[in-house]
Amino acid sequence: MKVIASIQDMTRFSQTLRIQNQTIAFVPTMGFLHDGHLTLMKEGKKRADHLVVSIFVNPAQFGPTEDFSTYPRALAQDLEQCRQVGASAVFTPSEAQMYPSGFETYVGLEKLPFHLCGLSRPAFFRGVATVVTKLFNIVRPHYALFGEKDFQQLAVIQRLVRDLNFDIDIVGVPIVREPDGLAMSSRNKYLSPDQRPCALLLHQCLETIEKMVRQGETDAGKLQDQAEKILASVPDMRVDYVSICDPETLEPVPVIAGKVLCAMAVWLGKTRLIDNRVMGPRT
Ligand code: PAF
């Protein structure tokens, strides 16, 4: 497995593979890899001749008061995991390479970022869209894999690829959960032993809302109220949002007639957690 730190070397590596008619699956990450990432990588290996993983904690997607400096980093351990999965290369660019002095071009979407997480994290999707565009141009993959836990991020990338004519197949991979149901996330590391059981409430809340929808509840307002009531049962938990929305546009849906996305974000102490599920009435 090659560990490639320079943009030129990464592009050269991909170009060589492409000339040999080899396909490339790409998993962009910010490191501190967990089973969710490993699932994306294994899925990538199934689809293409070569797997490339990037590890880059992208400063452009963190707000000024967010956890960029404390975001967990474990490069040696991450590289070992990539090796075990059978990655052909891991791209580990520096911040200076990705954002050299004078950098001023950002990629922004007009609508999708102004829902759900984008409302409380205004810099986030501009930063994600920018870094992913750069990574796509550098790595030049045939496939790129993203987790459905970050449902809005996946929607943004799918839109970006369509709008900017990237010839890349975007693959969404279902949420990977701990045995008790908590969606895997690098930020779960921040949870204290007391907070960890409370974090389960998101998953339990989604189960309850899905059950209500399947039993015929169509009023999204009622479902939202119920979800907020469940989440408010933990004193240390603050709801950022609960949304019942269209899975494509992310626009709120007032009356449920078909498939909807139920997405939520909470603060548990200082840790922000998200979860979601696509659900619909029983047919
Ligand atoms: O999901 C992530 O880890 C990041 O947002 C991504 C896609 C690697 C961009 O920095």
Short mmCIF file of C-alpha atoms and ligand atoms in Angstrom, two decimals:
data_model
loop_
_atom_site.label_atom_id
_atom_site.label_comp_id
_atom_site.label_asym_id
_atom_site.label_seq_id
_atom_site.Cartn_x
_atom_site.Cartn_y
_atom_site.Cartn_z
CA MET A 1 0.00 0.00 0.00
CA LYS A 2 1.34 3.39 -1.00
CA VAL A 3 1.07 6.34 1.38
CA ILE A 4 1.02 9.40 -0.83
CA ALA A 5 1.40 12.87 0.61
CA SER A 6 1.80 14.99 -2.51
CA ILE A 7 -0.94 16.02 -4.91
CA GLN A 8 1.27 15.42 -7.96
CA ASP A 9 2.17 11.90 -6.83
CA MET A 10 -1.49 11.08 -6.15
CA THR A 11 -2.58 12.27 -9.60
CA ARG A 12 0.28 10.39 -11.25
CA PHE A 13 -0.67 7.19 -9.38
CA SER A 14 -4.31 7.46 -10.56
CA GLN A 15 -3.32 8.33 -14.10
CA THR A 16 -1.10 5.26 -14.32
CA LEU A 17 -3.98 3.05 -13.19
CA ARG A 18 -6.38 4.67 -15.64
CA ILE A 19 -3.96 4.18 -18.55
CA GLN A 20 -3.91 0.48 -17.61
CA ASN A 21 -7.74 0.45 -17.72
CA GLN A 22 -7.90 -0.22 -13.98
CA THR A 23 -10.86 1.19 -12.03
CA ILE A 24 -10.56 3.21 -8.82
CA ALA A 25 -12.96 3.38 -5.87
CA PHE A 26 -12.39 6.30 -3.53
CA VAL A 27 -13.32 6.76 0.13
CA PRO A 28 -12.63 10.29 1.39
CA THR A 29 -12.26 10.47 5.18
CA MET A 30 -11.03 12.72 7.96
CA GLY A 31 -9.34 9.74 9.62
CA PHE A 32 -9.91 8.22 13.06
CA LEU A 33 -11.41 5.34 11.15
CA HIS A 34 -14.16 3.16 12.56
CA ASP A 35 -16.27 0.26 11.24
CA GLY A 36 -18.43 2.69 9.25
CA HIS A 37 -15.37 3.74 7.22
CA LEU A 38 -14.19 0.14 6.91
CA THR A 39 -17.59 -0.81 5.47
CA LEU A 40 -17.24 1.94 2.84
CA MET A 41 -13.76 0.69 1.99
CA LYS A 42 -14.83 -2.95 1.69
CA GLU A 43 -17.73 -1.88 -0.52
CA GLY A 44 -15.27 0.12 -2.64
CA LYS A 45 -12.99 -2.88 -3.02
CA LYS A 46 -15.90 -4.93 -4.32
CA ARG A 47 -16.67 -2.38 -7.02
CA ALA A 48 -13.27 -1.47 -8.42
CA ASP A 49 -9.80 -2.85 -9.12
CA HIS A 50 -8.17 -0.40 -6.67
CA LEU A 51 -9.23 1.33 -3.47
CA VAL A 52 -7.87 4.79 -2.63
CA VAL A 53 -8.61 6.32 0.78
CA SER A 54 -7.88 9.93 1.69
CA ILE A 55 -7.21 11.11 5.22
CA PHE A 56 -7.45 14.87 5.60
CA VAL A 57 -9.07 16.85 8.41
CA ASN A 58 -10.50 19.61 6.28
CA PRO A 59 -10.31 23.00 8.03
CA ALA A 60 -12.73 24.57 5.54
CA GLN A 61 -15.68 22.57 6.87
CA PHE A 62 -15.29 23.61 10.51
CA GLY A 63 -16.80 26.80 11.90
CA PRO A 64 -14.66 29.11 14.08
CA THR A 65 -16.09 27.67 17.32
CA GLU A 66 -16.07 24.02 16.17
CA ASP A 67 -13.70 21.18 17.02
CA PHE A 68 -11.07 21.39 14.22
CA SER A 69 -8.08 21.52 16.58
CA THR A 70 -9.38 18.75 18.86
CA TYR A 71 -10.85 16.51 16.13
CA PRO A 72 -9.46 13.01 16.90
CA ARG A 73 -6.44 12.02 14.82
CA ALA A 74 -4.73 8.58 14.73
CA LEU A 75 -2.75 8.33 11.48
CA ALA A 76 -0.61 5.26 12.25
CA GLN A 77 -3.65 3.26 13.38
CA ASP A 78 -5.67 4.47 10.35
CA LEU A 79 -2.94 3.41 7.91
CA GLU A 80 -2.81 -0.03 9.48
CA GLN A 81 -6.59 -0.42 9.04
CA CYS A 82 -6.37 0.68 5.39
CA ARG A 83 -3.58 -1.83 4.84
CA GLN A 84 -5.70 -4.61 6.37
CA VAL A 85 -8.66 -3.79 4.13
CA GLY A 86 -6.34 -3.92 1.12
CA ALA A 87 -6.26 -0.28 -0.02
CA SER A 88 -3.87 0.36 -2.91
CA ALA A 89 -3.09 3.89 -1.72
CA VAL A 90 -3.83 6.33 1.08
CA PHE A 91 -3.64 10.01 0.22
CA THR A 92 -2.58 12.18 3.18
CA PRO A 93 -2.13 15.74 1.89
CA SER A 94 -1.08 18.61 4.15
CA GLU A 95 -3.24 21.65 4.76
CA ALA A 96 -0.63 23.81 2.97
CA GLN A 97 -0.99 21.70 -0.16
CA MET A 98 -4.77 21.64 -0.19
CA TYR A 99 -5.17 25.33 0.72
CA PRO A 100 -1.98 27.13 -0.33
CA SER A 101 -1.68 30.81 0.44
CA GLY A 102 -3.88 32.79 -1.94
CA PHE A 103 -6.53 30.06 -2.15
CA GLU A 104 -9.90 31.73 -2.81
CA THR A 105 -12.12 29.41 -4.87
CA TYR A 106 -14.93 27.66 -3.02
CA VAL A 107 -17.77 25.45 -4.25
CA GLY A 108 -21.23 26.39 -2.96
CA LEU A 109 -24.69 24.95 -3.63
CA GLU A 110 -27.74 27.21 -3.76
CA LYS A 111 -30.38 25.23 -1.85
CA LEU A 112 -29.42 21.88 -0.32
CA PRO A 113 -27.06 23.34 2.31
CA PHE A 114 -29.81 25.58 3.71
CA HIS A 115 -31.66 22.79 5.52
CA LEU A 116 -30.93 20.42 8.42
CA CYS A 117 -27.27 20.60 9.54
CA GLY A 118 -26.52 23.57 7.27
CA LEU A 119 -28.72 25.83 9.41
CA SER A 120 -26.48 25.57 12.45
CA ARG A 121 -23.23 24.83 10.54
CA PRO A 122 -23.20 27.51 7.82
CA ALA A 123 -19.60 26.83 6.71
CA PHE A 124 -19.91 23.08 6.60
CA PHE A 125 -21.25 22.18 3.16
CA ARG A 126 -19.23 24.85 1.36
CA GLY A 127 -16.15 23.31 2.96
CA VAL A 128 -17.22 19.76 2.13
CA ALA A 129 -18.17 20.58 -1.48
CA THR A 130 -14.87 22.39 -1.98
CA VAL A 131 -12.62 19.68 -0.55
CA VAL A 132 -14.52 16.86 -2.25
CA THR A 133 -14.30 18.66 -5.62
CA LYS A 134 -10.55 19.05 -5.13
CA LEU A 135 -10.15 15.42 -4.04
CA PHE A 136 -12.16 14.18 -7.03
CA ASN A 137 -9.91 16.18 -9.39
CA ILE A 138 -6.76 14.87 -7.72
CA VAL A 139 -7.75 11.21 -7.21
CA ARG A 140 -9.85 10.91 -10.38
CA PRO A 141 -11.91 7.93 -9.16
CA HIS A 142 -14.56 5.97 -11.04
CA TYR A 143 -16.57 5.42 -7.84
CA ALA A 144 -16.76 7.39 -4.58
CA LEU A 145 -18.42 6.02 -1.47
CA PHE A 146 -20.15 8.01 1.26
CA GLY A 147 -22.10 6.91 4.35
CA GLU A 148 -25.83 7.56 4.61
CA LYS A 149 -25.36 8.69 8.20
CA ASP A 150 -24.33 12.05 6.74
CA PHE A 151 -27.43 11.99 4.55
CA GLN A 152 -27.30 15.68 3.67
CA GLN A 153 -23.61 15.44 2.76
CA LEU A 154 -24.43 12.53 0.42
CA ALA A 155 -27.26 14.56 -1.16
CA VAL A 156 -24.90 17.52 -1.64
CA ILE A 157 -22.22 15.36 -3.29
CA GLN A 158 -24.78 13.68 -5.58
CA ARG A 159 -26.06 17.11 -6.65
CA LEU A 160 -22.53 18.46 -7.12
CA VAL A 161 -21.49 15.52 -9.29
CA ARG A 162 -24.59 15.94 -11.48
CA ASP A 163 -24.32 19.72 -11.72
CA LEU A 164 -20.59 19.86 -12.45
CA ASN A 165 -20.54 16.79 -14.75
CA PHE A 166 -18.09 14.68 -12.79
CA ASP A 167 -17.88 11.25 -14.38
CA ILE A 168 -17.99 9.52 -10.99
CA ASP A 169 -20.50 7.01 -9.68
CA ILE A 170 -21.51 8.11 -6.17
CA VAL A 171 -22.39 5.17 -3.93
CA GLY A 172 -24.36 5.68 -0.71
CA VAL A 173 -23.74 3.05 1.95
CA PRO A 174 -26.25 2.33 4.77
CA ILE A 175 -25.49 3.52 8.31
CA VAL A 176 -23.28 1.20 10.34
CA ARG A 177 -24.40 0.95 13.96
CA GLU A 178 -22.94 -0.28 17.24
CA PRO A 179 -24.66 -3.48 18.46
CA ASP A 180 -26.98 -1.35 20.63
CA GLY A 181 -28.03 0.85 17.70
CA LEU A 182 -25.85 3.97 18.07
CA ALA A 183 -24.74 5.17 14.63
CA MET A 184 -20.94 4.96 14.33
CA SER A 185 -19.11 8.28 14.27
CA SER A 186 -15.57 9.45 15.04
CA ARG A 187 -17.15 11.96 17.43
CA ASN A 188 -18.65 9.15 19.60
CA LYS A 189 -15.19 9.16 21.18
CA TYR A 190 -16.11 12.43 22.93
CA LEU A 191 -18.98 10.79 24.86
CA SER A 192 -18.39 10.16 28.57
CA PRO A 193 -19.46 6.78 30.05
CA ASP A 194 -22.53 8.57 31.51
CA GLN A 195 -23.47 10.11 28.16
CA ARG A 196 -22.96 6.98 26.06
CA PRO A 197 -26.30 5.27 27.01
CA CYS A 198 -28.17 8.58 26.47
CA ALA A 199 -26.83 8.78 22.89
CA LEU A 200 -28.95 5.73 22.09
CA LEU A 201 -32.03 7.89 22.31
CA LEU A 202 -31.63 9.07 18.70
CA HIS A 203 -31.93 5.56 17.36
CA GLN A 204 -34.81 4.75 19.71
CA CYS A 205 -36.54 7.98 18.67
CA LEU A 206 -36.24 7.05 14.96
CA GLU A 207 -37.74 3.63 15.72
CA THR A 208 -40.72 5.24 17.47
CA ILE A 209 -41.31 7.75 14.68
CA GLU A 210 -41.08 5.06 12.02
CA LYS A 211 -43.58 2.93 13.93
CA MET A 212 -46.00 5.88 14.11
CA VAL A 213 -45.63 6.49 10.36
CA ARG A 214 -46.19 2.84 9.55
CA GLN A 215 -49.28 2.86 11.78
CA GLY A 216 -50.72 5.66 9.67
CA GLU A 217 -49.67 8.96 11.27
CA THR A 218 -49.37 11.49 8.43
CA ASP A 219 -49.02 14.77 10.34
CA ALA A 220 -45.32 15.67 10.27
CA GLY A 221 -45.86 18.32 12.98
CA LYS A 222 -47.14 15.66 15.40
CA LEU A 223 -44.22 13.37 14.59
CA GLN A 224 -41.75 16.19 15.16
CA ASP A 225 -43.34 17.08 18.50
CA GLN A 226 -43.19 13.45 19.59
CA ALA A 227 -39.53 13.15 18.57
CA GLU A 228 -38.61 16.35 20.41
CA LYS A 229 -40.46 15.12 23.51
CA ILE A 230 -38.49 11.85 23.47
CA LEU A 231 -35.16 13.63 23.00
CA ALA A 232 -35.97 16.18 25.73
CA SER A 233 -36.24 13.35 28.28
CA VAL A 234 -32.44 13.52 28.77
CA PRO A 235 -31.57 16.74 30.65
CA ASP A 236 -28.07 17.00 29.12
CA MET A 237 -29.49 16.74 25.55
CA ARG A 238 -30.36 19.82 23.47
CA VAL A 239 -32.20 19.34 20.18
CA ASP A 240 -30.63 21.16 17.23
CA TYR A 241 -33.31 20.00 14.79
CA VAL A 242 -35.78 17.25 13.99
CA SER A 243 -36.94 17.33 10.40
CA ILE A 244 -39.41 15.31 8.37
CA CYS A 245 -38.45 16.16 4.83
CA ASP A 246 -38.22 15.12 1.21
CA PRO A 247 -35.23 12.76 0.82
CA GLU A 248 -34.12 14.48 -2.43
CA THR A 249 -34.67 18.18 -1.84
CA LEU A 250 -34.60 18.09 1.99
CA GLU A 251 -37.56 20.52 1.96
CA PRO A 252 -39.90 19.96 4.94
CA VAL A 253 -42.92 17.74 4.19
CA PRO A 254 -46.03 18.73 6.21
CA VAL A 255 -48.18 15.69 5.32
CA ILE A 256 -46.71 12.25 4.76
CA ALA A 257 -47.92 10.58 1.57
CA GLY A 258 -44.82 8.63 0.50
CA LYS A 259 -41.20 8.15 1.50
CA VAL A 260 -39.77 10.83 3.81
CA LEU A 261 -36.47 11.36 5.55
CA CYS A 262 -36.63 11.75 9.31
CA ALA A 263 -33.36 13.42 10.30
CA MET A 264 -32.22 14.77 13.63
CA ALA A 265 -29.26 16.41 15.34
CA VAL A 266 -28.74 16.92 19.05
CA TRP A 267 -26.08 18.23 21.36
CA LEU A 268 -25.25 15.82 24.16
CA GLY A 269 -23.11 18.00 26.40
CA LYS A 270 -20.48 19.31 23.97
CA THR A 271 -20.90 16.50 21.42
CA ARG A 272 -23.10 16.95 18.36
CA LEU A 273 -24.78 13.72 17.20
CA ILE A 274 -26.83 13.10 14.07
CA ASP A 275 -28.97 10.22 12.86
CA ASN A 276 -31.63 9.65 10.22
CA ARG A 277 -33.88 7.12 8.54
CA VAL A 278 -35.91 7.05 5.35
CA MET A 279 -39.42 5.84 6.14
CA GLY A 280 -42.90 5.71 4.70
CA PRO A 281 -46.43 4.48 5.32
CA ARG A 282 -47.05 0.75 5.05
CA THR A 283 -48.00 -0.07 1.46
O1 PAF B 1 -17.54 12.76 5.92
C1 PAF B 1 -16.37 13.17 6.09
O2 PAF B 1 -15.55 12.55 6.78
C2 PAF B 1 -15.96 14.48 5.47
O3 PAF B 1 -17.00 15.41 5.48
C3 PAF B 1 -15.37 14.33 4.05
C4 PAF B 1 -16.38 13.80 3.08
C5 PAF B 1 -14.17 13.40 4.11
C6 PAF B 1 -14.89 15.69 3.53
O4 PAF B 1 -13.90 16.24 4.34
#
